[in-house]
Amino acid sequence: MAKDGQARHLKKIAKAKKSPKAKKFPKATKSPKATKAPLWVIPDDSAFSRLSTDGGTVVEDITLLDDAIAIVNIGFDYNWFGNDLTQLVIQSNGQLFMDTSNDSTSTAVVSIGDYSGSRIAFANGDLDPSAGGAVKVGRKSGADESFKVSFEDIKWYLSDEENNVQVELFPNGDIIFCYGSGDMGNEAIGDDLSLSRVMAAGVENFDLAFPIPDDPFDSDGRTTEWPTDSCWKFQMP
């Protein structure tokens, strides 16, 4: 057989040995992806309101001195990132600690994301409940079961500004932050009387950090402006 003919013959054999092409099927229609609920939303029908026994709320007065803590019972199993808590720590400087062994009374304003533990910071700053006002907790049972911490007319240390803020916890882990009237004022450090006071607010659980995302807070959950008449809801992931 001539070389050209032999080459053509070998090409035919090679083609014959090739596997048939796989049959193409129409692509399956993709199911729509489940939409994740946003972590932060503006809650309906929420506003700061001083705690009272209306509606069956059981109100307890909490005595807090300046730079102090108090361990309190929540009243139900509270879902904190998959762990059920029955107690927490109220810190006078605008924080709730979820670990009852945490006895920190630090006045430091710690950005959301820089804390090395678990906390709910609702007004993390140098507050002084001993200078007037009231710290209260309210517990609701039944279908509206919740636990609320209320700082009412609490002043900054060595200042006259009165601030009102509440944080409400629900059994499923959700948290509502509500701010009433307040004023950040200025902070005196040494001879400088004009420094803007800062506070931080958000949710942290070790390496998980969720600052309140909207104005007047920055991306680290810090603000120099009191968020009067504002509420945010954190939906536990």
Coordinates of C-alpha atoms in Angstrom, one line a residue:
M1 CA 0.0 0.0 0.0
A2 CA 1.3 3.4 -0.9
K3 CA 2.4 5.6 2.0
D4 CA -0.3 8.1 1.3
G5 CA -3.0 5.4 1.2
Q6 CA -1.6 3.8 4.4
A7 CA -1.8 7.1 6.2
R8 CA -5.4 7.6 5.2
H9 CA -6.2 4.1 6.3
L10 CA -4.7 4.7 9.8
K11 CA -6.7 7.9 10.2
K12 CA -9.9 6.0 9.5
I13 CA -9.0 3.3 12.1
A14 CA -8.3 6.1 14.6
K15 CA -11.6 7.8 14.0
A16 CA -13.4 4.5 14.3
K17 CA -11.9 3.9 17.8
K18 CA -13.0 7.3 19.2
S19 CA -15.8 7.1 21.8
P20 CA -19.1 8.5 20.7
K21 CA -19.8 12.0 22.1
A22 CA -21.8 12.1 25.3
K23 CA -25.4 13.0 24.7
K24 CA -26.3 16.5 25.8
F25 CA -29.3 16.9 28.0
P26 CA -31.1 20.1 28.6
K27 CA -29.8 21.9 31.7
A28 CA -31.9 21.4 34.7
T29 CA -33.7 24.4 35.9
K30 CA -32.0 25.8 39.0
S31 CA -34.2 26.2 42.1
P32 CA -34.2 29.7 43.3
K33 CA -31.8 30.2 46.2
A34 CA -33.3 30.7 49.6
T35 CA -33.2 34.4 50.6
K36 CA -31.4 35.0 53.9
A37 CA -33.2 37.3 56.3
P38 CA -31.1 40.5 56.8
L39 CA -29.4 40.6 60.2
W40 CA -30.5 44.1 60.9
V41 CA -34.0 45.5 60.2
I42 CA -36.1 48.5 61.4
P43 CA -38.7 46.9 63.7
D44 CA -42.4 47.7 63.4
D45 CA -44.2 49.5 66.3
S46 CA -41.1 49.8 68.4
A47 CA -40.1 52.9 70.4
F48 CA -38.4 53.7 73.7
S49 CA -40.9 53.6 76.5
R50 CA -40.2 53.7 80.2
L51 CA -40.8 50.4 81.9
S52 CA -44.0 50.0 83.7
T53 CA -46.2 47.0 84.9
D54 CA -48.7 47.7 82.1
G55 CA -49.5 44.6 80.0
G56 CA -48.3 42.2 82.7
T57 CA -44.7 43.2 82.6
V58 CA -42.8 42.3 85.8
V59 CA -40.4 45.2 86.6
E60 CA -37.3 45.0 88.7
D61 CA -35.1 47.9 89.8
I62 CA -31.4 47.2 89.5
T63 CA -29.0 49.0 91.7
L64 CA -25.8 49.9 89.8
L65 CA -23.1 52.2 91.1
D66 CA -20.6 53.9 88.8
D67 CA -18.4 51.3 87.0
A68 CA -20.3 48.3 88.4
I69 CA -22.1 45.1 87.3
A70 CA -25.1 43.0 88.3
I71 CA -26.0 39.4 87.3
V72 CA -29.7 39.0 86.6
N73 CA -32.0 36.2 85.6
I74 CA -33.4 36.4 82.1
G75 CA -36.6 34.5 82.9
F76 CA -36.4 32.0 80.0
D77 CA -33.9 30.1 77.9
Y78 CA -32.4 32.8 75.6
N79 CA -30.8 31.6 72.4
W80 CA -27.4 33.2 72.1
F81 CA -25.8 31.9 68.9
G82 CA -27.1 28.3 69.6
N83 CA -26.5 28.3 73.3
D84 CA -29.3 28.7 75.8
L85 CA -28.6 31.3 78.5
T86 CA -30.7 31.9 81.7
Q87 CA -28.6 34.7 83.2
L88 CA -26.5 37.6 81.9
V89 CA -24.5 40.6 83.3
I90 CA -25.6 44.2 83.1
Q91 CA -22.6 46.5 83.1
S92 CA -23.2 50.1 84.1
N93 CA -21.3 51.4 81.0
G94 CA -24.0 50.4 78.6
Q95 CA -23.3 46.7 77.9
L96 CA -24.7 43.2 78.6
F97 CA -22.2 40.4 79.0
M98 CA -23.4 37.0 78.1
D99 CA -20.7 35.2 80.1
T100 CA -21.6 35.6 83.8
S101 CA -17.9 35.2 84.8
N102 CA -17.2 38.5 83.0
D103 CA -16.7 41.1 85.8
S104 CA -15.2 43.9 83.8
T105 CA -16.2 47.4 84.8
S106 CA -14.0 49.1 82.2
T107 CA -15.1 52.5 80.9
A108 CA -13.3 51.9 77.6
V109 CA -15.3 52.4 74.4
V110 CA -14.5 49.3 72.4
S111 CA -15.3 49.3 68.7
I112 CA -17.6 46.5 67.5
G113 CA -15.2 43.9 66.2
D114 CA -12.4 44.6 68.7
Y115 CA -13.9 42.9 71.7
S116 CA -12.6 39.5 72.7
G117 CA -15.8 38.1 74.2
S118 CA -19.6 38.0 73.9
R119 CA -21.6 41.1 74.6
I120 CA -24.5 43.3 73.5
A121 CA -23.2 46.9 73.5
F122 CA -26.2 49.3 73.5
A123 CA -24.4 52.4 74.8
N124 CA -20.9 51.4 75.5
G125 CA -19.4 54.5 77.1
D126 CA -18.7 56.0 80.5
L127 CA -22.2 56.1 82.0
D128 CA -22.8 56.7 85.7
P129 CA -26.1 55.2 87.0
S130 CA -25.2 56.4 90.5
A131 CA -25.7 60.0 89.5
G132 CA -29.4 59.7 89.0
G133 CA -32.0 58.0 86.8
A134 CA -32.9 54.3 87.0
V135 CA -31.8 51.0 85.6
K136 CA -34.6 48.5 85.3
V137 CA -35.4 45.1 83.8
G138 CA -38.8 44.0 82.6
R139 CA -39.9 40.5 82.0
K140 CA -42.9 39.4 79.9
S141 CA -44.3 35.9 79.7
G142 CA -46.7 34.2 77.4
A143 CA -46.9 34.8 73.7
D144 CA -45.0 38.1 74.0
E145 CA -42.2 36.6 76.2
S146 CA -39.2 38.9 76.3
F147 CA -36.6 40.4 78.7
K148 CA -35.8 44.1 78.6
V149 CA -33.1 46.2 80.1
S150 CA -33.9 49.9 80.4
F151 CA -31.5 52.7 81.2
E152 CA -33.7 55.7 82.0
D153 CA -32.3 59.2 82.5
I154 CA -28.8 57.9 83.0
K155 CA -26.0 60.5 82.8
W156 CA -22.5 60.3 81.5
Y157 CA -19.8 60.4 84.1
L158 CA -19.4 64.0 85.5
S159 CA -22.0 65.3 83.0
D160 CA -25.6 66.5 83.1
E161 CA -26.9 64.9 79.9
E162 CA -29.6 62.3 80.6
N163 CA -29.9 59.4 78.2
N164 CA -32.6 56.8 77.6
V165 CA -32.0 53.5 75.9
Q166 CA -33.5 50.0 76.0
V167 CA -32.4 46.6 74.8
E168 CA -35.0 43.8 74.5
L169 CA -34.2 40.1 74.1
F170 CA -36.5 37.4 72.7
P171 CA -36.3 33.6 73.2
N172 CA -35.3 33.0 69.6
G173 CA -32.2 35.2 70.0
D174 CA -33.5 38.4 68.4
I175 CA -32.6 41.7 70.0
I176 CA -34.3 45.1 69.7
F177 CA -32.3 48.3 70.5
C178 CA -34.4 51.4 71.1
Y179 CA -33.1 54.9 71.9
G180 CA -35.2 57.7 73.4
S181 CA -34.0 61.2 74.2
G182 CA -30.3 61.7 74.9
D183 CA -27.3 63.8 74.3
M184 CA -23.7 62.8 73.9
G185 CA -22.3 66.2 75.0
N186 CA -18.5 66.6 75.3
E187 CA -16.0 64.6 77.2
A188 CA -13.4 66.3 79.4
I189 CA -10.0 64.8 79.3
G190 CA -7.4 66.8 81.2
D191 CA -7.8 70.5 80.4
D192 CA -9.5 69.8 77.1
L193 CA -13.3 70.2 77.6
S194 CA -14.3 70.1 73.9
L195 CA -13.6 66.5 72.9
S196 CA -16.6 64.7 71.3
R197 CA -17.9 61.9 73.4
V198 CA -18.0 58.5 71.7
M199 CA -20.1 55.4 72.3
A200 CA -20.4 52.0 70.5
A201 CA -23.3 49.7 69.9
G202 CA -23.7 46.3 68.3
V203 CA -23.6 42.6 68.9
E204 CA -20.4 40.5 69.3
N205 CA -19.6 36.9 70.0
F206 CA -15.9 36.4 69.9
D207 CA -14.9 36.5 66.2
L208 CA -18.4 37.5 65.1
A209 CA -19.2 41.2 65.0
F210 CA -22.4 43.0 64.0
P211 CA -22.3 46.8 64.5
I212 CA -25.5 48.7 64.2
P213 CA -25.3 49.5 60.4
D214 CA -27.0 52.8 60.0
D215 CA -26.4 56.5 60.7
P216 CA -25.3 57.9 63.0
F217 CA -23.1 54.8 63.6
D218 CA -20.0 54.2 61.6
S219 CA -18.8 50.8 60.3
D220 CA -17.3 50.0 63.7
G221 CA -20.5 50.8 65.5
R222 CA -19.2 54.1 66.9
T223 CA -21.0 57.4 67.1
T224 CA -20.6 60.9 68.5
E225 CA -24.3 61.6 68.0
W226 CA -27.0 60.2 70.2
P227 CA -29.5 58.3 68.0
T228 CA -32.7 59.9 69.4
D229 CA -36.0 58.1 68.6
S230 CA -34.4 55.3 66.7
C231 CA -34.8 51.5 66.9
W232 CA -33.0 48.6 65.3
K233 CA -33.7 44.8 65.4
F234 CA -30.9 42.3 65.3
Q235 CA -32.2 38.9 63.9
M236 CA -30.1 36.1 65.3
P237 CA -28.6 34.1 62.4

